[in-house]
Coordinates of C-alpha atoms in Angstrom, one line a residue:
Chain A
M127 CA 0.0 0.0 0.0
A128 CA 2.9 2.3 0.8
L129 CA 4.3 1.4 -2.5
L130 CA 1.0 2.4 -4.2
C131 CA 1.2 5.8 -2.3
L132 CA 4.7 6.4 -3.7
I133 CA 3.6 5.6 -7.2
A134 CA 0.7 8.0 -6.6
V135 CA 3.0 10.7 -5.5
L136 CA 5.0 10.4 -8.6
G137 CA 1.9 10.1 -10.7
G138 CA 0.7 13.6 -9.8
P139 CA -2.4 15.0 -8.1
Y140 CA -4.9 13.0 -10.0
L141 CA -3.4 9.7 -8.9
T142 CA -2.9 11.1 -5.4
D143 CA -6.6 11.7 -5.2
I144 CA -7.5 8.2 -6.3
A145 CA -5.0 6.7 -3.8
T146 CA -6.5 8.8 -1.0
E147 CA -10.0 7.7 -1.9
A148 CA -8.9 4.1 -2.2
M149 CA -7.5 4.3 1.3
I150 CA -10.6 5.9 2.8
Y151 CA -12.6 3.1 1.3
T152 CA -10.0 0.6 2.6
V153 CA -10.8 1.8 6.1
M154 CA -14.5 1.2 5.6
A155 CA -14.0 -2.1 3.8
V156 CA -11.6 -3.3 6.5
G157 CA -14.2 -2.2 9.1
I158 CA -16.9 -4.2 7.4
S159 CA -14.7 -7.1 6.9
I160 CA -13.9 -7.4 10.6
F161 CA -17.5 -8.4 11.1
M162 CA -18.3 -10.0 7.8
A163 CA -15.2 -12.1 7.3
N164 CA -15.4 -13.7 10.7
S165 CA -19.1 -14.0 11.3
G166 CA -20.1 -14.9 7.7
I167 CA -23.0 -12.6 8.0
V168 CA -23.4 -10.2 5.0
S169 CA -23.9 -6.7 6.4
F170 CA -26.1 -4.4 4.4
G171 CA -26.0 -1.9 7.3
H172 CA -22.4 -0.9 8.0
V173 CA -22.7 2.4 6.2
T174 CA -24.8 3.4 9.2
F175 CA -21.5 3.7 11.2
A176 CA -19.8 5.7 8.5
L177 CA -22.8 8.1 8.7
V178 CA -22.7 8.3 12.5
G179 CA -19.0 8.8 12.6
A180 CA -18.9 11.4 9.9
Y181 CA -21.6 13.6 11.6
A182 CA -20.2 13.1 15.0
S183 CA -16.9 14.4 13.8
A184 CA -18.6 17.3 12.1
W185 CA -20.4 18.2 15.4
Q186 CA -17.0 18.6 17.0
T187 CA -15.0 20.3 14.3
C188 CA -17.2 21.7 11.5
C189 CA -17.6 25.1 10.0
A190 CA -15.8 27.4 12.5
G191 CA -18.1 30.1 13.6
M192 CA -21.0 28.9 11.4
R193 CA -21.6 25.7 13.4
G194 CA -24.5 27.3 15.3
V195 CA -26.1 28.4 12.1
F196 CA -25.9 25.0 10.4
M197 CA -26.7 23.0 13.5
P198 CA -28.5 25.2 16.1
G199 CA -29.7 22.2 18.0
L200 CA -26.3 21.0 19.2
P201 CA -25.7 21.3 22.9
Q202 CA -23.6 24.2 24.1
F203 CA -20.5 22.2 24.8
L204 CA -20.4 21.0 21.2
L205 CA -21.1 24.4 19.8
D206 CA -18.1 25.7 21.8
S207 CA -15.9 22.7 21.3
K208 CA -12.6 23.2 19.6
T209 CA -11.6 19.6 19.6
P210 CA -8.5 18.7 17.7
V211 CA -9.4 16.8 14.6
L212 CA -7.8 13.5 15.5
L213 CA -9.4 13.5 19.0
A214 CA -12.7 14.3 17.3
A215 CA -12.2 11.3 14.9
L216 CA -11.6 9.0 17.9
V217 CA -14.7 10.2 19.8
A218 CA -16.8 10.0 16.6
S219 CA -15.6 6.4 16.0
L220 CA -16.4 5.5 19.5
L221 CA -19.9 6.9 19.1
A222 CA -20.3 4.6 16.1
S223 CA -19.3 1.8 18.4
V224 CA -21.9 2.8 20.9
V225 CA -24.6 2.7 18.3
A226 CA -23.4 -0.7 17.3
L227 CA -23.4 -1.9 20.9
V228 CA -27.0 -0.8 21.4
S229 CA -28.4 -2.0 18.1
G230 CA -26.2 -5.1 17.9
A231 CA -27.5 -6.3 21.3
A232 CA -30.8 -7.0 19.5
I233 CA -29.6 -7.7 15.9
M234 CA -26.9 -10.1 16.9
R235 CA -29.5 -12.6 18.1
L236 CA -30.4 -13.1 14.5
T237 CA -28.7 -15.3 12.0
G238 CA -28.0 -15.4 8.3
A239 CA -30.4 -13.5 6.0
A240 CA -32.5 -12.3 8.9
A241 CA -29.5 -10.6 10.4
S242 CA -28.5 -9.1 7.0
I243 CA -32.0 -7.6 6.5
A244 CA -32.1 -6.3 10.1
L245 CA -28.8 -4.6 9.5
L246 CA -30.3 -3.0 6.4
S247 CA -33.2 -1.8 8.5
L248 CA -30.8 -0.2 10.9
L249 CA -29.4 1.8 8.0
F250 CA -32.9 2.9 7.0
I251 CA -33.7 3.9 10.6
V252 CA -30.6 5.8 11.3
K253 CA -30.6 7.5 7.9
T254 CA -34.2 8.6 8.3
I255 CA -33.4 10.0 11.8
Y256 CA -30.4 12.0 10.6
E257 CA -32.3 13.2 7.5
N258 CA -35.1 14.6 9.7
W259 CA -33.0 15.7 12.7
D260 CA -32.6 19.2 11.0
S261 CA -31.3 21.0 14.1
V262 CA -28.1 18.9 14.4
T263 CA -27.6 17.5 10.9
A264 CA -28.9 20.2 8.7
G265 CA -31.4 17.7 7.5
Q266 CA -31.6 17.2 3.8
S267 CA -29.2 20.0 3.0
S268 CA -25.5 19.7 3.1
L269 CA -23.0 20.7 5.7
V270 CA -20.1 22.6 4.3
G271 CA -16.8 23.7 5.8
L272 CA -15.4 20.6 7.5
P273 CA -11.7 21.0 8.1
L274 CA -9.9 19.4 5.2
Y275 CA -7.2 17.6 7.0
V276 CA -7.4 14.3 5.1
D277 CA -4.6 14.0 2.6
M278 CA -3.1 10.9 1.2
W279 CA -0.8 10.3 4.1
T280 CA -3.5 10.8 6.7
A281 CA -5.6 8.3 4.9
F282 CA -2.6 6.0 4.7
G283 CA -2.1 6.3 8.5
F284 CA -5.8 5.5 9.2
A285 CA -5.8 2.6 6.7
S286 CA -2.7 1.1 8.3
A287 CA -4.3 1.5 11.8
A288 CA -7.5 -0.1 10.5
I289 CA -5.5 -3.1 9.2
V290 CA -3.6 -3.5 12.4
I291 CA -6.8 -3.5 14.4
A292 CA -8.3 -6.1 12.1
Q293 CA -5.2 -8.2 12.3
V294 CA -5.1 -8.1 16.1
Y295 CA -8.7 -9.0 16.2
N296 CA -8.4 -11.8 13.7
A297 CA -5.5 -13.3 15.6
S298 CA -7.2 -13.1 18.9
S299 CA -9.3 -15.8 20.5
F300 CA -12.4 -13.7 19.9
G301 CA -11.7 -13.9 16.1
L302 CA -11.2 -17.6 16.3
L303 CA -14.4 -18.1 18.3
L304 CA -16.4 -16.0 15.8
R305 CA -15.0 -17.9 12.9
A306 CA -16.3 -21.1 14.6
T307 CA -19.8 -19.7 14.5
R308 CA -19.4 -18.9 10.8
E309 CA -18.4 -22.4 10.0
D310 CA -21.1 -24.2 12.0
E311 CA -23.4 -22.5 14.5
A312 CA -24.7 -25.7 16.2
A313 CA -21.2 -27.0 16.6
A314 CA -20.0 -23.7 17.9
R315 CA -22.7 -23.7 20.6
A316 CA -21.8 -27.3 21.5
S317 CA -18.2 -26.1 21.9
G318 CA -19.3 -23.6 24.5
V319 CA -19.3 -20.5 22.3
N320 CA -21.7 -17.7 23.1
I321 CA -22.6 -16.7 19.6
W322 CA -24.4 -13.5 20.5
R323 CA -21.5 -12.2 22.5
Q324 CA -18.8 -13.0 20.0
R325 CA -20.8 -11.4 17.2
L326 CA -21.4 -8.3 19.3
I327 CA -17.8 -7.9 20.1
A328 CA -16.8 -8.0 16.4
F329 CA -19.7 -5.8 15.5
V330 CA -18.6 -3.0 17.9
I331 CA -15.0 -3.1 16.8
S332 CA -16.0 -3.2 13.2
A333 CA -18.3 -0.2 13.7
F334 CA -15.4 1.7 15.3
V335 CA -13.3 1.2 12.2
T336 CA -16.1 1.8 9.7
G337 CA -17.0 5.0 11.7
A338 CA -13.4 6.2 11.3
G339 CA -13.8 5.6 7.6
G340 CA -16.9 7.9 7.6
V341 CA -15.0 10.6 9.5
L342 CA -12.2 10.5 6.8
Y343 CA -14.8 10.7 4.1
G344 CA -16.3 13.9 5.5
H345 CA -13.0 15.6 6.1
Y346 CA -11.7 14.6 2.7
L347 CA -14.7 16.1 0.8
G348 CA -15.2 18.9 3.2
T349 CA -19.0 18.6 2.9
L350 CA -21.5 16.2 4.3
A351 CA -24.9 15.1 3.2
V352 CA -26.9 12.3 4.8
N353 CA -27.9 10.8 1.4
V354 CA -24.3 10.1 0.6
F355 CA -24.3 7.3 3.2
W356 CA -26.9 5.3 1.5
L357 CA -27.4 2.4 -0.9
D358 CA -24.7 3.5 -3.4
M359 CA -22.1 3.5 -0.7
T360 CA -23.4 0.3 0.8
F361 CA -23.1 -1.4 -2.6
V362 CA -19.7 0.0 -3.4
T363 CA -18.2 -1.0 0.0
L364 CA -19.8 -4.5 -0.1
A365 CA -18.6 -4.9 -3.7
M366 CA -15.1 -4.2 -2.3
V367 CA -15.3 -6.9 0.3
V368 CA -16.9 -9.4 -2.0
V369 CA -14.5 -8.8 -4.9
G370 CA -11.5 -9.1 -2.7
G371 CA -12.6 -12.1 -0.8
M372 CA -15.4 -12.2 1.7
R373 CA -13.5 -14.2 4.3
S374 CA -10.2 -12.4 4.1
L375 CA -8.8 -9.2 5.5
T376 CA -6.3 -9.0 2.6
G377 CA -9.3 -9.4 0.4
A378 CA -10.9 -6.3 1.8
V379 CA -7.8 -4.2 1.1
V380 CA -7.3 -5.6 -2.4
G381 CA -11.0 -5.1 -3.1
A382 CA -11.0 -1.5 -1.9
F383 CA -8.1 -0.7 -4.3
A384 CA -9.4 -2.7 -7.2
V385 CA -12.9 -1.3 -7.0
T386 CA -11.8 2.3 -6.5
G387 CA -9.4 2.0 -9.4
L388 CA -12.1 0.5 -11.6
R389 CA -14.7 3.1 -10.6
Q390 CA -12.3 6.0 -11.3
T391 CA -11.3 4.5 -14.7
L392 CA -15.0 4.2 -15.6
L393 CA -15.8 7.7 -14.3
A394 CA -12.9 9.1 -16.4
L395 CA -14.4 7.2 -19.4
E396 CA -17.8 8.7 -18.6
R397 CA -16.3 12.1 -18.7
G398 CA -14.8 11.2 -22.1
V399 CA -11.4 10.5 -23.5
D400 CA -9.8 12.0 -26.6
L401 CA -8.6 9.4 -29.1
G402 CA -7.0 11.1 -32.1
G403 CA -9.4 14.0 -32.0
V404 CA -12.5 11.8 -31.5
S405 CA -14.0 12.1 -28.1
I406 CA -15.4 8.9 -26.8
S407 CA -17.5 8.8 -23.6
L408 CA -19.5 6.2 -21.9
P409 CA -23.1 7.0 -21.0
S410 CA -23.4 8.2 -17.4
G411 CA -24.4 5.4 -15.1
A412 CA -22.0 3.0 -17.0
Q413 CA -19.8 3.0 -13.9
E414 CA -22.5 1.5 -11.6
I415 CA -23.6 -1.0 -14.3
A416 CA -20.0 -2.2 -15.0
L417 CA -19.4 -2.6 -11.3
A418 CA -22.5 -4.6 -10.9
V419 CA -21.6 -6.8 -13.9
I420 CA -18.1 -7.4 -12.5
L421 CA -19.6 -8.3 -9.1
L422 CA -21.9 -10.8 -10.7
L423 CA -19.0 -12.3 -12.7
I424 CA -16.9 -12.7 -9.6
L425 CA -19.8 -14.2 -7.6
T426 CA -20.4 -16.7 -10.4
F427 CA -16.9 -17.7 -11.3
R428 CA -14.8 -16.9 -8.3
P429 CA -17.2 -16.7 -5.3
Q430 CA -14.3 -16.8 -2.8
G431 CA -13.1 -13.5 -4.3
L432 CA -9.8 -12.4 -5.8
V433 CA -7.6 -13.6 -2.9
G434 CA -9.9 -16.4 -1.6
D435 CA -9.4 -17.3 2.0
N436 CA -5.7 -16.4 2.0
E437 CA -4.1 -13.8 4.1
M438 CA -0.9 -12.0 3.3
T439 CA 1.4 -11.6 6.2
W440 CA 4.1 -8.9 6.6
F441 CA 6.6 -11.6 5.7
G442 CA 4.9 -12.4 2.5
G443 CA 4.2 -16.0 3.4
A444 CA 0.9 -17.7 3.8
R445 CA -0.8 -17.4 7.1
D446 CA 0.1 -20.1 9.6
S447 CA -3.3 -21.0 10.9
S448 CA -2.1 -22.7 14.0
Chain B
M152 CA -20.5 -38.5 42.8
S153 CA -21.8 -36.6 39.8
E154 CA -24.8 -37.8 38.0
L155 CA -27.0 -36.6 35.1
N156 CA -30.7 -37.5 35.1
T157 CA -33.6 -37.0 32.8
E158 CA -37.0 -37.0 34.6
A159 CA -40.1 -37.9 32.6
I160 CA -38.8 -36.2 29.4
S161 CA -41.4 -35.8 26.7
V162 CA -41.0 -34.1 23.4
Q163 CA -43.9 -33.5 21.1
F164 CA -43.3 -32.5 17.4
Q165 CA -46.8 -31.5 16.1
G166 CA -48.5 -34.9 15.8
L167 CA -45.4 -37.0 16.7
R168 CA -44.5 -37.9 20.2
A169 CA -40.8 -38.3 19.7
L170 CA -40.1 -39.0 23.4
D171 CA -42.6 -40.1 25.9
S172 CA -41.7 -39.8 29.6
V173 CA -38.2 -41.0 29.4
D174 CA -36.1 -41.4 32.6
L175 CA -32.5 -41.9 32.1
S176 CA -29.5 -41.7 34.4
L177 CA -25.8 -41.4 33.6
K178 CA -23.4 -41.8 36.5
E179 CA -19.8 -40.9 36.9
G180 CA -17.4 -43.4 35.5
E181 CA -19.8 -45.5 33.5
I182 CA -20.3 -46.0 29.8
L183 CA -24.0 -46.2 29.0
G184 CA -25.2 -47.4 25.6
L185 CA -28.3 -45.8 24.2
L186 CA -29.9 -48.2 21.8
G187 CA -33.0 -48.3 19.7
P188 CA -34.2 -48.7 16.1
N189 CA -34.3 -45.7 13.8
G190 CA -36.7 -43.1 14.9
A191 CA -36.7 -44.4 18.5
G192 CA -35.8 -40.9 19.8
K193 CA -32.1 -41.4 20.6
T194 CA -30.8 -38.2 19.0
T195 CA -33.8 -36.2 20.2
L196 CA -32.9 -37.3 23.8
V197 CA -29.3 -36.2 23.2
N198 CA -30.6 -32.9 21.8
V199 CA -32.7 -32.4 25.0
I200 CA -29.8 -33.2 27.3
S201 CA -27.4 -30.9 25.5
G202 CA -29.9 -28.0 25.4
F203 CA -30.6 -28.0 21.6
Q204 CA -34.2 -29.2 22.1
R205 CA -36.5 -27.9 24.8
P206 CA -38.5 -30.8 26.2
T207 CA -42.3 -30.4 26.1
E208 CA -42.4 -31.9 29.6
G209 CA -39.9 -33.1 32.1
T210 CA -36.5 -31.9 33.4
V211 CA -32.9 -32.6 33.0
R212 CA -30.8 -32.5 36.2
V213 CA -27.1 -32.4 36.7
D214 CA -26.2 -33.4 40.3
G215 CA -29.8 -32.9 41.2
K216 CA -30.0 -29.3 39.9
S217 CA -32.3 -28.6 37.0
V218 CA -30.5 -27.3 33.9
G219 CA -33.7 -27.0 31.9
G220 CA -33.3 -23.3 30.9
L221 CA -29.7 -23.4 29.9
T222 CA -28.5 -22.8 26.4
P223 CA -26.3 -25.4 24.6
D224 CA -23.2 -23.2 25.1
A225 CA -23.9 -22.7 28.8
L226 CA -24.4 -26.5 29.2
A227 CA -21.1 -27.1 27.3
R228 CA -19.4 -24.8 29.8
C229 CA -21.0 -26.7 32.7
G230 CA -19.6 -30.0 31.6
V231 CA -22.2 -31.5 29.3
A232 CA -20.5 -32.1 25.9
R233 CA -21.7 -33.8 22.8
T234 CA -20.7 -34.8 19.3
F235 CA -22.9 -34.8 16.3
Q236 CA -24.0 -37.7 14.1
S237 CA -23.1 -35.5 11.1
V238 CA -19.8 -34.5 12.9
R239 CA -20.1 -30.7 12.0
L240 CA -16.5 -29.8 12.1
F241 CA -15.4 -26.2 11.4
R242 CA -14.3 -27.2 8.0
R243 CA -12.2 -24.1 6.9
L244 CA -10.3 -24.0 10.2
S245 CA -7.4 -26.2 11.1
V246 CA -7.8 -29.4 13.1
L247 CA -6.0 -27.8 16.0
E248 CA -8.2 -24.7 15.9
N249 CA -11.3 -26.9 15.9
V250 CA -10.3 -28.3 19.2
E251 CA -8.8 -25.1 20.5
I252 CA -12.1 -23.4 20.2
S253 CA -13.8 -25.6 22.8
A254 CA -10.6 -25.6 24.9
L255 CA -10.8 -21.8 25.2
C256 CA -13.9 -22.2 27.2
H257 CA -12.0 -23.1 30.4
A258 CA -8.5 -22.0 29.5
K259 CA -7.0 -18.9 31.1
S260 CA -4.8 -18.2 28.1
R261 CA -4.4 -19.0 24.5
N262 CA -1.4 -21.2 25.1
E263 CA -3.2 -23.2 27.7
A264 CA -6.1 -23.8 25.3
R265 CA -3.6 -24.8 22.6
S266 CA -1.9 -27.4 24.8
T267 CA -5.2 -28.7 26.0
A268 CA -6.2 -29.1 22.4
R269 CA -2.9 -30.8 21.5
R270 CA -3.4 -33.3 24.3
A271 CA -7.0 -34.1 23.2
L272 CA -5.8 -34.6 19.6
E273 CA -3.0 -36.9 20.7
F274 CA -5.4 -38.9 22.8
V275 CA -7.5 -39.6 19.8
G276 CA -4.4 -40.3 17.7
L277 CA -4.6 -37.2 15.5
G278 CA -1.5 -35.3 16.7
P279 CA 0.2 -35.5 13.4
V280 CA -2.6 -33.8 11.4
A281 CA -3.1 -30.9 13.8
R282 CA -2.2 -28.3 11.1
R283 CA -4.4 -29.7 8.3
L284 CA -7.7 -28.1 7.4
A285 CA -10.5 -30.0 9.1
G286 CA -12.4 -30.2 5.8
E287 CA -9.6 -32.2 4.2
L288 CA -9.6 -35.1 6.6
P289 CA -10.9 -38.5 5.8
Y290 CA -14.2 -39.4 7.3
A291 CA -13.1 -41.5 10.2
D292 CA -10.6 -38.9 11.3
E293 CA -13.3 -36.2 11.2
R294 CA -15.2 -38.2 13.7
R295 CA -12.2 -38.4 16.0
V296 CA -11.7 -34.7 15.7
G297 CA -15.3 -34.3 16.9
I298 CA -14.5 -36.4 19.9
A299 CA -11.4 -34.4 20.7
R300 CA -13.3 -31.2 20.3
A301 CA -15.8 -32.4 22.9
L302 CA -13.1 -33.7 25.2
A303 CA -11.4 -30.3 25.2
L304 CA -14.4 -29.0 27.0
R305 CA -13.3 -31.1 30.0
P306 CA -16.8 -32.6 30.2
R307 CA -18.2 -34.6 33.1
F308 CA -20.8 -36.0 30.8
L309 CA -20.0 -36.8 27.2
L310 CA -22.7 -37.7 24.7
L311 CA -21.4 -39.5 21.6
D312 CA -24.0 -39.6 18.8
E313 CA -23.1 -42.6 16.5
P314 CA -19.3 -42.1 16.6
A315 CA -18.7 -45.2 14.6
A316 CA -21.1 -44.5 11.7
G317 CA -19.4 -45.2 8.4
M318 CA -16.2 -46.6 9.9
T319 CA -14.5 -49.7 8.8
D320 CA -14.0 -52.6 11.2
S321 CA -10.4 -51.6 12.1
E322 CA -11.4 -48.0 12.6
C323 CA -14.1 -49.2 14.9
R324 CA -11.7 -51.2 16.9
D325 CA -9.5 -48.1 17.4
L326 CA -12.6 -46.2 18.4
V327 CA -13.6 -48.9 21.0
E328 CA -10.2 -48.4 22.6
I329 CA -10.6 -44.6 22.7
V330 CA -14.1 -44.8 24.2
R331 CA -13.1 -47.4 26.7
Q332 CA -10.4 -45.2 28.1
L333 CA -12.6 -42.1 28.4
P334 CA -13.9 -42.5 32.0
Q335 CA -10.4 -43.3 33.3
S336 CA -8.4 -40.7 31.4
F337 CA -10.9 -37.8 31.4
G338 CA -13.1 -38.6 34.4
C339 CA -16.3 -38.3 32.4
A340 CA -19.3 -40.5 32.0
V341 CA -20.1 -41.5 28.4
L342 CA -23.5 -41.8 26.8
L343 CA -23.0 -43.8 23.6
I344 CA -25.5 -43.9 20.8
E345 CA -24.5 -46.7 18.5
H346 CA -26.1 -49.1 16.0
N347 CA -23.1 -51.4 15.9
I348 CA -24.3 -53.9 18.6
G349 CA -20.9 -55.6 18.8
L350 CA -19.2 -52.3 19.6
V351 CA -21.9 -51.5 22.2
M352 CA -21.6 -54.9 23.9
E353 CA -17.8 -54.5 24.1
V354 CA -17.6 -51.1 25.7
C355 CA -20.8 -50.4 27.6
N356 CA -21.4 -51.2 31.3
R357 CA -25.1 -50.6 31.0
L358 CA -27.7 -50.3 28.2
H359 CA -30.8 -48.1 27.9
V360 CA -33.1 -49.1 25.0
L361 CA -35.7 -46.8 23.5
N362 CA -38.4 -47.8 21.1
G363 CA -41.0 -45.4 19.7
G364 CA -40.0 -42.7 22.2
R365 CA -40.4 -44.9 25.3
T366 CA -38.0 -46.7 27.4
L367 CA -38.0 -50.4 26.5
A368 CA -35.3 -51.7 28.8
D369 CA -32.6 -50.3 31.1
G370 CA -30.0 -52.4 32.9
P371 CA -26.7 -54.3 32.7
V372 CA -25.7 -55.5 29.3
E373 CA -26.4 -59.2 29.7
T374 CA -29.9 -58.6 31.1
V375 CA -30.9 -56.3 28.4
R376 CA -29.5 -58.4 25.7
N377 CA -31.7 -61.3 26.7
N378 CA -34.8 -59.2 27.2
P379 CA -37.5 -60.6 24.9
D380 CA -38.9 -57.1 24.2
V381 CA -35.5 -55.9 23.0
I382 CA -35.0 -58.9 20.8
A383 CA -38.5 -58.3 19.3
A384 CA -37.9 -54.6 18.7
Y385 CA -34.6 -55.3 16.9
L386 CA -35.3 -58.5 15.1
G387 CA -39.1 -59.1 14.9
G388 CA -40.5 -55.6 14.8
A389 CA -38.1 -53.8 12.5

């Protein structure tokens, strides 16, 4: 990843932007993967935590003197707060974890498709609340003026931290116990595993990381709107996890880069390219369609994703699973 | 002395009475064979004892205390372990991890869990394949991993659901040796569901026979074997 950053630096501002975006998505995809890869439950709802994280960071850092104008409903201590951006990011991610803890306590009792759909419902509920909670989220209009502190190296730092958190979790006994529930629920219970508790632990950690991804997203664009954190983002982030390999952390990272690269290429094509004086452009919307087609192809021909169940270690060897 | 009892257990599945007022006891140090034709309710009874199936009536007691409301994972932590007829290994995890998972339940550290798991695997003779993926093992070895996984819970009561199904004669003989040593080596009582009568006669101290959800006979091996009802259920009625 650092290598890709260096290439991006050499490649000029356009590539730098793409690399930054890829790493922001890496944070989100890794966050989703902490839960999905180990529990085997497909989450349609993790964008909720990006949403919560992004707005919580905005509450603490947004818009200088205009905060009270955009978000008059904030409590006084938030209106006055001059929280440093990184501390704000931490607090915001923790808030995402709290939302996960409360909602997960109920949702983690469910299994399989029921859990996936309940997670989607969570996104619907939280998005609707934020969209109508005008006094603290500016409702359906956008917030502008978030501090733009996210450059490529910040994103790189966050992505690295996300990967380390995921690796530590995966290597822990919690990760192992949750993978047992993924392989066989009945056998996991017979082995003394409290499925609800293991899922909840992973859910809270994964919400923390996904929340941090949302924070980065807001401070990279500088503006926030609730409807950004919706089905498009859900689809793109899920596509990343699935394309890379649903049961692998490496897969999430590879997927984030592959999908971002692909999207940007297609977006560039939508804008049009000059070939010997002839401008060729794809119809708009081609990006989403192409991504969906690729996702279908991968699900059909390589359902385990690009990297399968393999993990890359720092030493380049295959993971020693003992 | 620890003891597991079921008291008047009945299970009703819509129209079918799968178990009808079954009293069964399992005492420390013994190997109890649970016999019966297909559909007699043997697996249902194991499901009730291990918490997977809530009985319609009756209670399960461990050392006199009712464990009726406990979930399967809580029961596993309290010393009631089981294996599955269909084995149900964690196929994409290594053999060692399969056993480590249940060992984690009582271990204070990861290392302790790992060494408990290694010991359990060596006991069933699978030490050399600890690093293989569980899904790659031959069938008979899978069943032995299942037993090791249950043993790593340090059970006081171990319920084995057809551990010899699909094994060859020589694999069966190995299994007999393993099962016979369990009460001594692990201090647990064993409830053995098995169709292979030869195997049952060889390792069990006592037999409990079910037929159509009811207890048909219960007692020492020799007595039960000569019970005319049992002979009828197995030879005449089937």
